[in-house]
Amino acid sequence: MSDLNKLGLAEARDALRKGDVTSVDLTNACLSAIEAAGALNAFVHKTPEIALEQAKAADARIATGDAPAMCGLPLGIKDLFCTKGVASQAGSGILEGFKPEYESTVTQNLFDAGAVMLGKLNMDEFAMGSSNETSVYGNAVSPWRRGNDDAQLTPGGSSGGSASAVSADLCLAATGTDTGGSIRQPAAFTGITGIKPTYGRCSRWGVVAFASSLDQAGPMTKSVRDAAIMLETMCSHDPKDSTSVDMAVPNFEAMLTGDIKGKKIGIPREYRMDGMPAEIEKLWGDGADMLRAAGAEIVDISLPHTKYALPAYYVIAPAEASSNLARYDGVRYGHRAQLAQGDGITEMYEKTRAEGFGHEVQRRVMIGTYVLSAGFYDAYYNRARKVRTLIKKDFEDVFAAGIDAILTPATPSAAFGLGEMTDADPVQMYLNDVFTVTVNLAGLPGISVPTGLDAQGLPLGLQLIGRPWDEGDLLNTAFALETAAGFVAKPGKWW
Amino acid sequence: MLDLTYDMPKPKIIAGAKHDWELVIGLEVHAQVSSNAKLFSGASTAFGAEPNSNVSFVDAAMPGMLPVINEYCVEQAVRTGLGLKADINLVSAFDRKNYFYPDLPQGYQISQLYHPIVGEGEVLVELGDGTARQVRIERIHLEQDAGKSIHDMDPHMSFVDLNRTGVALMEIVSRPDIRGPEEAAAYVTKLRQILRYLGTCDGNMQNGNMRADVNVSICLPGAYEKYQETQDFSHLGTRCEIKNMNSMRFIQAAIEIEARRQIAIVEAGGKVDQETRLYDPDKNETRSMRSKEEAHDYRYFPDPDLMPLEIEQGWVDDIQASLPELPDEKKSRFINDFSLSDYDASVLTAEAESAEYFESVAEGRDGKLAANWVINELFGRLKKDDLDITDSPVSPAQLGGIIELISAETISGKIAKDLFEIVFNEGGDPAVIVEERGMKQVTDTGAIEAALDQIIADNPAQVEKAKVNPKLAGWFVGQVMKATGGKANPKAVNQLVAQKLAQ
């Protein structure tokens, strides 16, 4: 078999079980692809020794007939996950040289199921960004280009390295995390599938926190089936995470029947934004038609508080972040600034954090500090929490009215060029999250599925939002959409 | 059972240059929860371990680490609340209090600002002079302790010990019901006693396991009553908070000196600034901890890593059912059942262990005699050897045996003291010792009479004098006691001496 790195999880798993390939072969193919893809800057810490060791162990397990779900499948791991003995920096200078003594629950679940780690993937610093441009490692680059234009494009963010790596076939799949759209937006920008499960499905233990009430891990894969396989392994009840839910994880792959007859799919009118590009509008309409053709009922619905979601998100997420990032103080680990004669603890904090955090992180820490400060707490943070409750209720109401899933665009546009937003108002960048943040605020599962290309040949995705804890049903609807859309485009190799 | 009833104590008055002033005091007592593990991590809470040896990844705030509530600490807080007759909140929540300090690795303390686990309760504070004050508890919340910064080990560097980081504290907040330094100390003493009875805090102030922040303000006589009527704080003066006091003596001294400082300011036409101060026992003064510019904005908000803490009434009821008898009830029972004085009952119930000891001694015996022996002989002797009641070489059964010998008039009170000393030092069954060492009281009038007759015969001049002055009879009693080695029954000797001298 050639181009083993181009396989998806399901195909590779079946080939491994049949004995057609070995995990070592798969892993070597990926390692070679990674070596050749320096221009994408997707992998920022490579772990070939660990990968080959895990691959050999996986091959041995497969040989004995003990081949759990992810056995022998080479993955990339977002830098936000703490991986034991391997650099885990959350894309930040402040965690320079940090190698945890522990393994995050999600990666441990994957490794327990036999997965192979190829290395750590680029991301926006502390997952704060929509273009992977805030990373201390420099931006990851999308493998996609606009026609023959060789301008570099963003793979999206914050899981930009994951998106770039999966899209460019440097690995079979990757982990991502999603606080406001960080799995779904980059997946849409790079023509892959990404699902954020219901808040509480995946343990947050060992995942560097951005905004605790919003953060969820999820898979970024080459197909919906792959997402189902990998998500099932990532999910677990974890007593070490008080927000993790004690609920059985179903066999998601077995639920992929493609039969969505009679399902009610909601089209929320508030997501039809002013100035929405015609291409996005068409993509959305086409998606609805595909689902209708597959037997679903398409229903216009209203989620009236949608327009308040983005401002509420940009209060709550920075507020939590400002507190979560207080631990990076130079005292115990990571970067500590050189101090001048006479400097005390305050100077140590100030210099360390000024040097260690990039501008976007600093901006959000300052916003978060501001909205929590005495005199502003009620006007900002408390009000944002109330909005959040209303947004959650919007969804509860439509689900209670019998809607099974909600179809929206994943992003307001196709991928933009790296550097194009540099001089823009930060709010322009935040608008990338407009279709995705509601899902995090409401704690719901959301999946991005590639369904088309724009006029310049760049991938576009649609988002499906599901009922809480019903990822199986959501994946099945996504599977039907994927089947109908038949998206097979791949970026031409230029790197 | 009788309820204990007391008069209200008078507020302490401090005379200023112009007026008399009253004090208004409220306390925030931080009590370390007795628990083997920390509030949100499995690390040990043992005192005196090597620096930074009881530190988990959670305590050190490593990236991606998350807190998980220790159920036992919650149980201890509920037990404490029930012991203070307080409302238990079945739903409470944790908040983050954000500030930077090297011994606070997370950059925030997890506490309960908005929804504490325990609501309003009360503590009866006896002042030992027949007065007592009912101090209202406003709330008790659970929170994490910080670590320890050490600044004096190196001229250029500070060191941090995180062993204490994350240890569970209960912050017990009183209403401003306390009216003087002695009352404040008595309140802390009573709180400490209750917590020790409950087993929820060891009350060790020296190790910092119990410490108090004291809020002090002054007001003119009459103003406090207006506050009481309206609960409107504007009737009271501006308060200052004196932080982190860990001795009863310092608490009293600090309140006194802080009140005098405020009086001087107000009488000079100035205004007291609401601020946090530290007490310096060497100089006996309080000093401002930080200026207004440095005042912290703690940016409290609900901790998103923790779900609201929900407990069930049934669980609370089970804890209630398992509560030990508490000091007030025990004291009242001792007064009723053993006819003890308020004072003796207070002394005996100060510690659960001494109360338990006393009860084993008193059970089925003369309660008052038992109280006298436990308080005067046993406590005194233990103190001399610096021993705790739990280390007493004399068991309750042994002391009970001695008391039985006294009650049966087998030995005299004086011999009993010798016997106690023997049992204290050598052990053994008191009855056997008395038998073997011939310590039994001589009640045989024949033997006493013979001794007395001899003394009378030997001292005719004394006999004549005593016949004129009956007060001199005591001399003959003394001589008989001496002749019988102290074992003669004093009552019998007295009677015989009176008889013989009257002849």
PDB file of N, CA and C in Angstrom, chain B residues 253-296:
ATOM      1  N   ALA B 253      -4.922  42.211  73.521  1.00  0.00           N
ATOM      2  CA  ALA B 253      -4.056  43.389  73.513  1.00  0.00           C
ATOM      3  C   ALA B 253      -4.280  44.209  72.247  1.00  0.00           C
ATOM      4  N   ALA B 254      -4.440  43.517  71.116  1.00  0.00           N
ATOM      5  CA  ALA B 254      -4.584  44.221  69.839  1.00  0.00           C
ATOM      6  C   ALA B 254      -5.894  45.010  69.802  1.00  0.00           C
ATOM      7  N   ILE B 255      -6.962  44.402  70.326  1.00  0.00           N
ATOM      8  CA  ILE B 255      -8.257  45.092  70.325  1.00  0.00           C
ATOM      9  C   ILE B 255      -8.160  46.369  71.164  1.00  0.00           C
ATOM     10  N   GLU B 256      -7.565  46.223  72.324  1.00  0.00           N
ATOM     11  CA  GLU B 256      -7.456  47.357  73.248  1.00  0.00           C
ATOM     12  C   GLU B 256      -6.668  48.503  72.603  1.00  0.00           C
ATOM     13  N   ILE B 257      -5.524  48.153  72.027  1.00  0.00           N
ATOM     14  CA  ILE B 257      -4.655  49.213  71.494  1.00  0.00           C
ATOM     15  C   ILE B 257      -5.244  49.809  70.220  1.00  0.00           C
ATOM     16  N   GLU B 258      -5.946  48.964  69.444  1.00  0.00           N
ATOM     17  CA  GLU B 258      -6.571  49.463  68.221  1.00  0.00           C
ATOM     18  C   GLU B 258      -7.730  50.410  68.570  1.00  0.00           C
ATOM     19  N   ALA B 259      -8.495  50.045  69.596  1.00  0.00           N
ATOM     20  CA  ALA B 259      -9.598  50.909  70.017  1.00  0.00           C
ATOM     21  C   ALA B 259      -9.050  52.256  70.482  1.00  0.00           C
ATOM     22  N   ARG B 260      -7.982  52.220  71.232  1.00  0.00           N
ATOM     23  CA  ARG B 260      -7.391  53.475  71.725  1.00  0.00           C
ATOM     24  C   ARG B 260      -6.875  54.329  70.560  1.00  0.00           C
ATOM     25  N   ARG B 261      -6.319  53.657  69.542  1.00  0.00           N
ATOM     26  CA  ARG B 261      -5.847  54.401  68.367  1.00  0.00           C
ATOM     27  C   ARG B 261      -7.018  55.105  67.685  1.00  0.00           C
ATOM     28  N   GLN B 262      -8.116  54.375  67.526  1.00  0.00           N
ATOM     29  CA  GLN B 262      -9.281  54.959  66.851  1.00  0.00           C
ATOM     30  C   GLN B 262      -9.871  56.109  67.676  1.00  0.00           C
ATOM     31  N   ILE B 263      -9.913  55.917  68.989  1.00  0.00           N
ATOM     32  CA  ILE B 263     -10.462  56.968  69.856  1.00  0.00           C
ATOM     33  C   ILE B 263      -9.636  58.250  69.699  1.00  0.00           C
ATOM     34  N   ALA B 264      -8.310  58.088  69.689  1.00  0.00           N
ATOM     35  CA  ALA B 264      -7.433  59.253  69.566  1.00  0.00           C
ATOM     36  C   ALA B 264      -7.686  59.976  68.251  1.00  0.00           C
ATOM     37  N   ILE B 265      -7.873  59.201  67.174  1.00  0.00           N
ATOM     38  CA  ILE B 265      -8.112  59.815  65.860  1.00  0.00           C
ATOM     39  C   ILE B 265      -9.421  60.595  65.886  1.00  0.00           C
ATOM     40  N   VAL B 266     -10.478  59.934  66.366  1.00  0.00           N
ATOM     41  CA  VAL B 266     -11.802  60.557  66.315  1.00  0.00           C
ATOM     42  C   VAL B 266     -11.867  61.772  67.235  1.00  0.00           C
ATOM     43  N   GLU B 267     -11.268  61.639  68.408  1.00  0.00           N
ATOM     44  CA  GLU B 267     -11.327  62.774  69.343  1.00  0.00           C
ATOM     45  C   GLU B 267     -10.523  63.959  68.833  1.00  0.00           C
ATOM     46  N   ALA B 268      -9.522  63.699  67.992  1.00  0.00           N
ATOM     47  CA  ALA B 268      -8.735  64.788  67.406  1.00  0.00           C
ATOM     48  C   ALA B 268      -9.424  65.356  66.169  1.00  0.00           C
ATOM     49  N   GLY B 269     -10.655  64.891  65.912  1.00  0.00           N
ATOM     50  CA  GLY B 269     -11.408  65.432  64.788  1.00  0.00           C
ATOM     51  C   GLY B 269     -11.146  64.701  63.477  1.00  0.00           C
ATOM     52  N   GLY B 270     -10.406  63.610  63.537  1.00  0.00           N
ATOM     53  CA  GLY B 270     -10.078  62.881  62.309  1.00  0.00           C
ATOM     54  C   GLY B 270     -11.091  61.793  61.999  1.00  0.00           C
ATOM     55  N   LYS B 271     -10.789  61.060  60.917  1.00  0.00           N
ATOM     56  CA  LYS B 271     -11.662  59.963  60.497  1.00  0.00           C
ATOM     57  C   LYS B 271     -10.848  58.666  60.442  1.00  0.00           C
ATOM     58  N   VAL B 272     -11.449  57.599  60.908  1.00  0.00           N
ATOM     59  CA  VAL B 272     -10.789  56.288  60.837  1.00  0.00           C
ATOM     60  C   VAL B 272     -10.937  55.771  59.409  1.00  0.00           C
ATOM     61  N   ASP B 273      -9.834  55.333  58.817  1.00  0.00           N
ATOM     62  CA  ASP B 273      -9.909  54.728  57.481  1.00  0.00           C
ATOM     63  C   ASP B 273     -10.220  53.253  57.629  1.00  0.00           C
ATOM     64  N   GLN B 274     -11.159  52.769  56.809  1.00  0.00           N
ATOM     65  CA  GLN B 274     -11.409  51.325  56.814  1.00  0.00           C
ATOM     66  C   GLN B 274     -10.233  50.655  56.133  1.00  0.00           C
ATOM     67  N   GLU B 275      -9.536  49.794  56.873  1.00  0.00           N
ATOM     68  CA  GLU B 275      -8.331  49.192  56.307  1.00  0.00           C
ATOM     69  C   GLU B 275      -7.972  47.931  57.067  1.00  0.00           C
ATOM     70  N   THR B 276      -6.998  47.252  56.528  1.00  0.00           N
ATOM     71  CA  THR B 276      -6.491  46.033  57.122  1.00  0.00           C
ATOM     72  C   THR B 276      -5.203  46.357  57.854  1.00  0.00           C
ATOM     73  N   ARG B 277      -5.101  45.890  59.109  1.00  0.00           N
ATOM     74  CA  ARG B 277      -3.924  46.225  59.903  1.00  0.00           C
ATOM     75  C   ARG B 277      -3.303  44.970  60.495  1.00  0.00           C
ATOM     76  N   LEU B 278      -2.061  45.093  60.887  1.00  0.00           N
ATOM     77  CA  LEU B 278      -1.354  43.987  61.536  1.00  0.00           C
ATOM     78  C   LEU B 278      -0.984  44.417  62.942  1.00  0.00           C
ATOM     79  N   TYR B 279      -1.019  43.473  63.879  1.00  0.00           N
ATOM     80  CA  TYR B 279      -0.646  43.773  65.257  1.00  0.00           C
ATOM     81  C   TYR B 279       0.812  43.376  65.472  1.00  0.00           C
ATOM     82  N   ASP B 280       1.555  44.291  66.054  1.00  0.00           N
ATOM     83  CA  ASP B 280       2.954  44.020  66.381  1.00  0.00           C
ATOM     84  C   ASP B 280       3.059  43.879  67.899  1.00  0.00           C
ATOM     85  N   PRO B 281       3.205  42.645  68.389  1.00  0.00           N
ATOM     86  CA  PRO B 281       3.197  42.446  69.844  1.00  0.00           C
ATOM     87  C   PRO B 281       4.435  43.051  70.516  1.00  0.00           C
ATOM     88  N   ASP B 282       5.531  43.149  69.782  1.00  0.00           N
ATOM     89  CA  ASP B 282       6.739  43.711  70.397  1.00  0.00           C
ATOM     90  C   ASP B 282       6.535  45.183  70.748  1.00  0.00           C
ATOM     91  N   LYS B 283       5.925  45.905  69.822  1.00  0.00           N
ATOM     92  CA  LYS B 283       5.702  47.336  70.061  1.00  0.00           C
ATOM     93  C   LYS B 283       4.314  47.612  70.621  1.00  0.00           C
ATOM     94  N   ASN B 284       3.490  46.565  70.738  1.00  0.00           N
ATOM     95  CA  ASN B 284       2.088  46.702  71.130  1.00  0.00           C
ATOM     96  C   ASN B 284       1.408  47.827  70.355  1.00  0.00           C
ATOM     97  N   GLU B 285       1.412  47.664  69.034  1.00  0.00           N
ATOM     98  CA  GLU B 285       0.707  48.624  68.180  1.00  0.00           C
ATOM     99  C   GLU B 285       0.182  47.906  66.944  1.00  0.00           C
ATOM    100  N   THR B 286      -0.817  48.511  66.304  1.00  0.00           N
ATOM    101  CA  THR B 286      -1.276  47.975  65.024  1.00  0.00           C
ATOM    102  C   THR B 286      -0.772  48.897  63.932  1.00  0.00           C
ATOM    103  N   ARG B 287      -0.469  48.264  62.766  1.00  0.00           N
ATOM    104  CA  ARG B 287       0.055  49.055  61.643  1.00  0.00           C
ATOM    105  C   ARG B 287      -0.728  48.722  60.384  1.00  0.00           C
ATOM    106  N   SER B 288      -0.890  49.708  59.541  1.00  0.00           N
ATOM    107  CA  SER B 288      -1.597  49.506  58.280  1.00  0.00           C
ATOM    108  C   SER B 288      -0.832  48.514  57.418  1.00  0.00           C
ATOM    109  N   MET B 289      -1.567  47.559  56.823  1.00  0.00           N
ATOM    110  CA  MET B 289      -0.891  46.532  56.013  1.00  0.00           C
ATOM    111  C   MET B 289      -0.579  47.020  54.617  1.00  0.00           C
ATOM    112  N   ARG B 290      -1.479  47.796  54.059  1.00  0.00           N
ATOM    113  CA  ARG B 290      -1.240  48.272  52.698  1.00  0.00           C
ATOM    114  C   ARG B 290      -2.001  49.569  52.490  1.00  0.00           C
ATOM    115  N   SER B 291      -1.481  50.348  51.589  1.00  0.00           N
ATOM    116  CA  SER B 291      -2.127  51.628  51.335  1.00  0.00           C
ATOM    117  C   SER B 291      -3.331  51.408  50.425  1.00  0.00           C
ATOM    118  N   LYS B 292      -4.128  52.449  50.257  1.00  0.00           N
ATOM    119  CA  LYS B 292      -5.335  52.339  49.431  1.00  0.00           C
ATOM    120  C   LYS B 292      -5.006  52.001  47.984  1.00  0.00           C
ATOM    121  N   GLU B 293      -3.883  52.555  47.515  1.00  0.00           N
ATOM    122  CA  GLU B 293      -3.503  52.308  46.116  1.00  0.00           C
ATOM    123  C   GLU B 293      -3.273  50.812  45.890  1.00  0.00           C
ATOM    124  N   GLU B 294      -2.815  50.154  46.952  1.00  0.00           N
ATOM    125  CA  GLU B 294      -2.520  48.730  46.804  1.00  0.00           C
ATOM    126  C   GLU B 294      -3.711  47.855  47.153  1.00  0.00           C
ATOM    127  N   ALA B 295      -4.823  48.476  47.504  1.00  0.00           N
ATOM    128  CA  ALA B 295      -5.988  47.694  47.930  1.00  0.00           C
ATOM    129  C   ALA B 295      -6.338  46.669  46.859  1.00  0.00           C
ATOM    130  N   HIS B 296      -6.572  45.453  47.268  1.00  0.00           N
ATOM    131  CA  HIS B 296      -6.864  44.384  46.318  1.00  0.00           C
ATOM    132  C   HIS B 296      -8.280  44.485  45.779  1.00  0.00           C
TER     133      HIS B 296
END
